[in-house]
Amino acid sequence: MAKSKPRVKVPKTATVGEVITIKTLISHKMESGLRKGKDGNLIPRQIINKFTAEFEGQQIFAVDIDPAISANPFLEFTMKVPGPGEFTFTWVDDDGSVYTTKSKLKIG
Amino acid sequence: MKKILTAGAVILMATLAMPAHAELDTDKLKGVKPTAENHPLEKIISGYEFRNKETQMLQDDDFDNPAYIWVDAGEELWSTADGAAGKSCADCHGDATTSMKGVKASYPKWNEAKGKPMTLQQQVNDCRTERMQADEWGWESDEMLGMAAYVASQSRGMPVAVKTDGQMTPWFEKGKDIYYTRVGQLDMSCANCHEDNYGKNIRADMLSQGQINGFPTYRLKWQKLGSVHRRFKGCMKNIRAKPFDVGSDEFVALELYVAWRGQNLPVESPAVRQ
């Protein structure tokens, strides 16, 4: 599971005012920085430290992540649909990598 | 949740070609009748039924099911060339969604060239060494489990039906012997838990029939996908016996026999268990 691959599950269509559930997951080892390797030295920390979800440029959900979060972090949240638009999901890695994925929502 | 989908929604989903994986009829997991007359169980029940609602829900939705991280990786590996021959699985087998349909349901299967039955994982490694001229994958490696789960998931919902006659007979008998032989310091056989006492608690855990139709399975305890041989080893350690090796003839025979015990159950791979 070396590569980090983001996955999201959002409905393709919804009605205005409906509360929809959004599920997100990124494959990531989430190395806490507290474990020791076989050589007795600490394995350097590497985790996803931040996740944000935006809808049409407006932030709808954000979380700062700490080392206690398990590997392959799964986040689920809800949103009341204001209208059609596009989601942008962003994960920030300790090593500076940023993983982004987008998803469109239609009304109907 | 699947049950409340209307017929219209199902048709819509089919036209959008949304579900990459076959649907599983969870009603069948509650119990199916064996075909074989000499079958020891009246009703064959999936391990799914012995788990709690929360664990079942993790399996029900492919997005929630953590095993799909490995399945997705397996799907990528399917079309990735490896080895000196420069071939990928897809170069010979084409589209896995059609060519691998029903494969898991029939394994372990007799291999003419090797003169013995092979499990799905052994077949994967056989392809890798013989045709791709690539290195074998480790039995519990992420690559192997991902590939095995990806291939197995193509058979989801199809009834388990392994061949046990002809050349398979001695292997079937050997597997049956292992199943009913008491071993270890606790002097127990597989049957003592999984045939005589399923549905009862063993400490805080509920004993199942030990069916393997969902392997490779994501176990919450392991925090990863695992092979059926790893599970066998765990059982043997629990009864203080010396486990056989993964991929050994003993475990292949046992896998064949246990797969036969789960006949007609739908393939559930990748299942989620506690």
Coordinates of C-alpha atoms in Angstrom, one line a residue:
Chain A
M1 CA 0.0 0.0 0.0
A2 CA 2.8 2.4 -0.9
K3 CA 0.8 4.7 -3.0
S4 CA -1.9 6.9 -1.5
K5 CA -5.1 6.8 -3.4
P6 CA -8.1 9.0 -2.3
R7 CA -11.6 7.6 -2.7
V8 CA -14.9 9.4 -2.1
K9 CA -18.5 8.4 -2.2
V10 CA -21.0 11.1 -2.8
P11 CA -24.4 10.9 -4.5
K12 CA -24.4 12.0 -8.1
T13 CA -27.8 13.8 -7.7
A14 CA -29.7 15.2 -4.8
T15 CA -32.6 17.7 -4.2
V16 CA -32.1 21.1 -2.7
G17 CA -32.3 21.0 1.1
E18 CA -31.6 17.3 1.2
V19 CA -29.1 16.1 3.8
I20 CA -26.5 13.9 2.0
T21 CA -23.9 11.7 3.4
I22 CA -20.3 12.0 2.2
K23 CA -17.8 9.2 2.7
T24 CA -14.1 9.7 2.1
L25 CA -11.1 7.4 2.5
I26 CA -7.5 7.6 1.6
S27 CA -5.1 4.7 1.6
H28 CA -2.2 5.8 3.7
K29 CA 0.1 4.0 6.2
M30 CA -0.3 6.8 8.9
E31 CA 3.1 6.0 10.5
S32 CA 2.7 7.6 14.0
G33 CA 6.4 8.4 14.6
L34 CA 6.1 6.5 18.0
R35 CA 7.0 3.1 16.8
K36 CA 10.4 1.6 16.7
G37 CA 11.7 -0.4 13.7
K38 CA 13.7 -3.7 13.8
D39 CA 16.9 -1.7 14.3
G40 CA 15.5 -0.1 17.5
N41 CA 15.3 3.4 16.0
L42 CA 12.1 5.4 15.8
I43 CA 10.3 5.1 12.4
P44 CA 9.8 8.8 11.3
R45 CA 6.3 10.1 11.5
Q46 CA 4.4 10.3 8.3
I47 CA 0.7 10.9 8.5
I48 CA -2.1 12.8 6.7
N49 CA -2.3 15.8 9.0
K50 CA -5.2 17.7 7.4
F51 CA -8.3 17.0 5.4
T52 CA -10.7 19.6 4.0
A53 CA -13.9 19.4 1.9
E54 CA -15.2 22.3 -0.1
F55 CA -18.3 22.8 -2.0
E56 CA -18.2 25.5 -4.6
G57 CA -15.3 27.1 -2.9
Q58 CA -16.9 27.1 0.5
Q59 CA -15.5 24.9 3.2
I60 CA -18.0 22.4 4.5
F61 CA -15.8 20.2 6.6
A62 CA -12.3 20.2 7.8
V63 CA -10.3 18.2 10.3
D64 CA -6.7 18.3 11.7
I65 CA -5.5 14.8 12.1
D66 CA -3.1 13.6 14.7
P67 CA -1.0 10.4 15.0
A68 CA -3.6 8.5 16.9
I69 CA -5.7 8.1 13.7
S70 CA -5.5 4.7 12.2
A71 CA -4.1 3.7 8.8
N72 CA -6.3 4.4 5.8
P73 CA -8.3 7.1 7.5
F74 CA -12.1 7.0 6.8
L75 CA -14.1 10.1 7.3
E76 CA -17.9 10.4 7.0
F77 CA -19.9 13.6 7.3
T78 CA -23.2 15.2 6.1
M79 CA -24.1 18.3 4.2
K80 CA -27.4 20.1 3.5
V81 CA -27.5 20.6 -0.3
P82 CA -27.7 24.3 -1.2
G83 CA -27.8 23.7 -5.0
P84 CA -25.7 22.1 -7.8
G85 CA -22.0 22.3 -7.6
E86 CA -18.6 20.7 -7.3
F87 CA -16.9 19.2 -4.3
T88 CA -13.2 19.5 -3.8
F89 CA -11.6 17.1 -1.3
T90 CA -8.0 17.7 -0.1
W91 CA -5.7 15.6 2.0
V92 CA -2.3 17.0 3.2
D93 CA 0.6 14.7 3.9
D94 CA 3.4 15.3 6.3
D95 CA 5.9 15.0 3.4
G96 CA 4.2 17.9 1.7
S97 CA 2.2 16.0 -0.8
V98 CA -1.3 17.1 -1.4
Y99 CA -3.9 14.7 -2.7
T100 CA -7.0 16.2 -4.3
T101 CA -10.1 14.7 -5.8
K102 CA -13.3 16.4 -7.2
S103 CA -16.8 15.3 -7.6
K104 CA -19.9 16.9 -9.2
L105 CA -23.3 17.1 -7.7
K106 CA -26.4 17.6 -9.8
I107 CA -29.9 18.6 -8.7
G108 CA -32.8 16.4 -9.8
Chain B
M1 CA -30.2 -1.6 2.2
K2 CA -29.9 -3.6 -1.0
K3 CA -33.3 -5.1 -0.5
I4 CA -35.1 -1.7 -0.6
L5 CA -33.7 -0.8 -4.0
T6 CA -36.6 -0.7 -6.3
A7 CA -36.5 -2.6 -9.6
G8 CA -36.3 0.8 -11.4
A9 CA -33.2 1.8 -9.4
V10 CA -31.6 -1.5 -10.2
I11 CA -32.1 -1.0 -13.9
L12 CA -30.8 2.5 -13.7
M13 CA -27.7 1.3 -11.9
A14 CA -27.2 -1.4 -14.6
T15 CA -27.4 1.1 -17.4
L16 CA -24.9 3.4 -15.7
A17 CA -22.6 0.3 -15.3
M18 CA -22.1 1.5 -11.8
P19 CA -21.3 -1.6 -9.7
A20 CA -18.0 -3.1 -10.8
H21 CA -18.7 -6.1 -8.6
A22 CA -21.6 -8.6 -8.6
E23 CA -24.3 -8.3 -6.1
L24 CA -24.5 -10.6 -3.1
D25 CA -27.8 -12.0 -2.0
T26 CA -27.4 -11.8 1.8
D27 CA -30.4 -14.0 2.4
K28 CA -28.4 -16.9 1.2
L29 CA -25.8 -16.3 3.9
K30 CA -28.5 -17.3 6.5
G31 CA -28.3 -20.8 5.3
V32 CA -28.3 -23.1 2.3
K33 CA -29.0 -26.8 1.9
P34 CA -26.1 -29.0 1.0
T35 CA -26.3 -31.0 -2.3
A36 CA -24.1 -33.9 -1.1
E37 CA -26.0 -36.6 0.7
N38 CA -23.1 -37.4 3.1
H39 CA -22.8 -33.8 4.1
P40 CA -22.4 -33.4 7.9
L41 CA -24.4 -30.2 8.2
E42 CA -28.2 -29.8 7.7
K43 CA -27.9 -26.1 7.0
I44 CA -24.7 -24.4 5.8
I45 CA -24.5 -20.9 7.4
S46 CA -22.0 -18.2 6.4
G47 CA -19.8 -16.7 9.1
Y48 CA -21.5 -13.4 8.3
E49 CA -24.6 -14.5 10.3
F50 CA -22.5 -15.1 13.4
R51 CA -21.1 -11.6 13.4
N52 CA -22.7 -8.4 14.8
K53 CA -24.7 -5.8 12.9
E54 CA -21.8 -3.3 12.8
T55 CA -19.4 -5.8 11.2
Q56 CA -22.0 -6.9 8.7
M57 CA -22.6 -3.3 7.7
L58 CA -18.9 -2.8 7.0
Q59 CA -19.2 -5.7 4.5
D60 CA -22.5 -4.6 3.0
D61 CA -21.2 -1.4 1.5
D62 CA -18.2 -1.7 -0.8
F63 CA -17.0 1.7 0.1
D64 CA -17.1 1.0 3.8
N65 CA -15.4 -2.4 3.3
P66 CA -11.7 -1.8 4.1
A67 CA -10.8 -4.8 1.9
Y68 CA -11.4 -2.7 -1.2
I69 CA -8.2 -0.8 -0.6
W70 CA -6.5 -4.1 -1.5
V71 CA -9.0 -5.0 -4.2
D72 CA -8.3 -1.7 -5.9
A73 CA -4.6 -2.3 -5.7
G74 CA -5.2 -5.8 -7.2
E75 CA -7.1 -4.3 -10.0
E76 CA -4.2 -2.1 -10.9
L77 CA -1.7 -5.0 -10.7
W78 CA -4.0 -7.0 -13.0
S79 CA -2.9 -4.8 -16.0
T80 CA 0.6 -4.0 -14.8
A81 CA 3.3 -5.9 -16.7
D82 CA 6.0 -7.6 -14.5
G83 CA 8.8 -10.1 -15.0
A84 CA 11.2 -11.0 -17.8
A85 CA 8.4 -11.9 -20.2
G86 CA 7.0 -8.4 -19.9
K87 CA 3.4 -9.6 -19.5
S88 CA 0.6 -8.7 -17.2
C89 CA -2.4 -10.9 -16.1
A90 CA -4.5 -9.0 -18.6
D91 CA -2.3 -10.0 -21.6
C92 CA -3.4 -13.6 -21.3
H93 CA -6.7 -13.3 -19.3
G94 CA -8.1 -10.1 -20.8
D95 CA -10.9 -8.5 -18.8
A96 CA -11.0 -10.0 -15.3
T97 CA -14.7 -9.1 -14.8
T98 CA -15.5 -11.8 -17.5
S99 CA -12.5 -14.1 -17.5
M100 CA -12.3 -14.5 -13.7
K101 CA -16.0 -14.9 -13.1
G102 CA -16.7 -18.2 -11.2
V103 CA -13.0 -18.9 -10.7
K104 CA -13.0 -18.5 -6.9
A105 CA -16.1 -20.7 -6.6
S106 CA -14.2 -23.7 -8.0
Y107 CA -10.9 -23.5 -6.2
P108 CA -8.9 -25.4 -4.9
K109 CA -8.7 -27.0 -8.3
W110 CA -6.8 -29.9 -9.9
N111 CA -3.7 -28.8 -11.8
E112 CA -2.7 -31.4 -14.4
A113 CA 0.9 -30.1 -14.9
K114 CA 1.7 -30.2 -11.2
G115 CA -0.2 -33.4 -10.5
K116 CA -1.9 -31.9 -7.4
P117 CA -4.7 -29.5 -6.5
M118 CA -3.8 -25.8 -6.3
T119 CA -5.3 -22.9 -4.4
L120 CA -6.1 -19.6 -6.1
Q121 CA -3.0 -18.1 -4.6
Q122 CA -0.8 -20.9 -5.8
Q123 CA -2.2 -20.5 -9.2
V124 CA -1.4 -16.8 -9.2
N125 CA 2.2 -17.6 -8.3
D126 CA 2.3 -20.3 -10.9
C127 CA 1.3 -17.8 -13.6
R128 CA 3.9 -15.4 -12.3
T129 CA 6.8 -17.8 -12.4
E130 CA 5.9 -19.9 -15.5
R131 CA 4.3 -17.3 -17.8
M132 CA 5.5 -13.9 -16.6
Q133 CA 8.9 -15.1 -15.5
A134 CA 8.4 -12.9 -12.5
D135 CA 9.2 -13.5 -8.8
E136 CA 6.7 -15.2 -6.6
W137 CA 4.6 -13.1 -4.3
G138 CA 4.8 -13.9 -0.6
W139 CA 1.7 -15.8 0.7
E140 CA 0.5 -12.9 2.9
S141 CA 2.0 -10.0 0.9
D142 CA -0.3 -7.1 0.1
E143 CA 0.2 -7.8 -3.7
M144 CA -0.9 -11.5 -3.4
L145 CA -3.9 -10.7 -1.1
G146 CA -5.0 -7.8 -3.3
M147 CA -4.8 -10.0 -6.5
A148 CA -6.5 -12.9 -4.8
A149 CA -9.3 -10.7 -3.5
Y150 CA -9.7 -8.9 -6.8
V151 CA -10.0 -12.2 -8.7
A152 CA -12.3 -13.7 -6.0
S153 CA -14.6 -10.7 -6.0
Q154 CA -15.5 -11.4 -9.6
S155 CA -17.3 -14.6 -8.4
R156 CA -19.2 -12.8 -5.7
G157 CA -22.7 -14.2 -5.2
M158 CA -21.9 -17.4 -7.2
P159 CA -22.3 -20.7 -5.3
V160 CA -19.2 -22.5 -4.0
A161 CA -18.8 -25.7 -6.0
V162 CA -15.4 -27.5 -5.7
K163 CA -14.7 -30.8 -7.5
T164 CA -13.8 -33.5 -5.0
D165 CA -14.0 -36.7 -7.2
G166 CA -11.5 -38.5 -9.4
Q167 CA -7.9 -37.4 -8.7
M168 CA -9.1 -35.1 -6.0
T169 CA -10.5 -37.9 -3.9
P170 CA -7.3 -38.7 -1.9
W171 CA -6.8 -34.9 -1.2
F172 CA -10.4 -34.6 -0.1
E173 CA -10.0 -37.6 2.2
K174 CA -6.8 -36.2 3.6
G175 CA -8.5 -32.9 4.3
K176 CA -11.4 -34.6 6.0
D177 CA -8.9 -36.6 8.2
I178 CA -7.2 -33.3 9.2
Y179 CA -10.6 -31.8 10.0
Y180 CA -11.6 -34.6 12.3
T181 CA -8.3 -35.3 13.9
R182 CA -7.8 -34.1 17.5
V183 CA -4.4 -32.3 17.8
G184 CA -2.5 -30.0 20.1
Q185 CA -2.4 -29.6 23.9
L186 CA -6.1 -28.9 24.1
D187 CA -6.7 -32.1 22.0
M188 CA -9.3 -30.6 19.7
S189 CA -10.3 -31.0 16.1
C190 CA -11.8 -28.5 13.8
A191 CA -15.1 -30.3 14.2
N192 CA -15.2 -29.8 18.0
C193 CA -15.8 -26.1 17.6
H194 CA -17.2 -25.7 14.1
E195 CA -19.4 -28.7 13.8
D196 CA -20.5 -29.6 17.3
N197 CA -20.6 -26.1 18.9
Y198 CA -21.3 -23.4 16.3
G199 CA -23.6 -20.7 17.4
K200 CA -22.3 -20.9 21.0
N201 CA -19.9 -18.6 22.7
I202 CA -16.3 -19.5 23.3
R203 CA -15.3 -16.9 25.9
A204 CA -16.5 -13.6 24.4
D205 CA -16.5 -14.9 20.8
M206 CA -19.2 -16.6 18.8
L207 CA -18.2 -19.8 17.1
S208 CA -19.2 -20.0 13.4
Q209 CA -19.2 -23.0 11.1
G210 CA -15.8 -22.0 10.0
Q211 CA -16.9 -21.5 6.4
I212 CA -14.3 -20.0 4.0
N213 CA -16.5 -18.6 1.2
G214 CA -15.4 -15.0 2.1
F215 CA -11.6 -15.4 1.9
P216 CA -9.4 -13.4 1.5
T217 CA -11.2 -11.8 4.4
Y218 CA -10.6 -8.4 6.1
R219 CA -10.3 -9.2 9.8
L220 CA -10.7 -6.3 12.2
K221 CA -8.3 -8.0 14.5
W222 CA -5.6 -8.2 11.8
Q223 CA -6.4 -4.7 10.5
K224 CA -5.7 -6.1 7.0
L225 CA -6.8 -8.7 4.5
G226 CA -5.7 -12.3 5.3
S227 CA -5.6 -15.6 3.6
V228 CA -7.5 -18.7 4.7
H229 CA -4.3 -20.4 5.6
R230 CA -3.4 -17.7 8.0
R231 CA -6.8 -18.2 9.6
F232 CA -6.1 -22.0 9.8
K233 CA -2.8 -21.3 11.5
G234 CA -4.6 -19.0 14.0
C235 CA -7.0 -21.8 14.9
M236 CA -4.3 -24.3 15.3
K237 CA -2.3 -22.0 17.6
N238 CA -5.4 -21.5 19.7
I239 CA -5.7 -25.2 20.4
R240 CA -1.9 -25.2 21.2
A241 CA -1.0 -27.3 18.2
K242 CA 1.9 -26.8 15.8
P243 CA 0.4 -25.2 12.7
F244 CA 1.2 -26.4 9.3
D245 CA 2.9 -24.0 6.9
V246 CA 0.9 -21.7 4.6
G247 CA 0.7 -23.3 1.2
S248 CA 1.5 -26.8 2.6
D249 CA -0.2 -29.9 1.2
E250 CA -2.0 -30.3 4.5
F251 CA -3.6 -26.8 4.3
V252 CA -4.4 -27.2 0.6
A253 CA -6.2 -30.5 1.4
L254 CA -7.9 -28.8 4.4
E255 CA -8.9 -25.8 2.3
L256 CA -10.4 -28.2 -0.3
Y257 CA -12.4 -30.1 2.3
V258 CA -13.6 -26.9 4.1
A259 CA -14.6 -25.4 0.7
W260 CA -16.7 -28.6 0.1
R261 CA -18.3 -28.1 3.5
G262 CA -19.4 -24.6 2.3
Q263 CA -20.9 -25.9 -0.9
N264 CA -23.8 -23.7 -2.4
L265 CA -22.9 -20.8 -0.1
P266 CA -22.4 -17.7 -2.3
V267 CA -18.8 -16.5 -2.6
E268 CA -18.5 -13.4 -0.3
S269 CA -15.0 -12.3 -1.0
P270 CA -13.8 -10.0 0.3
A271 CA -15.7 -10.5 3.5
V272 CA -15.3 -8.6 6.8
R273 CA -15.0 -10.4 10.0
Q274 CA -14.3 -9.5 13.6

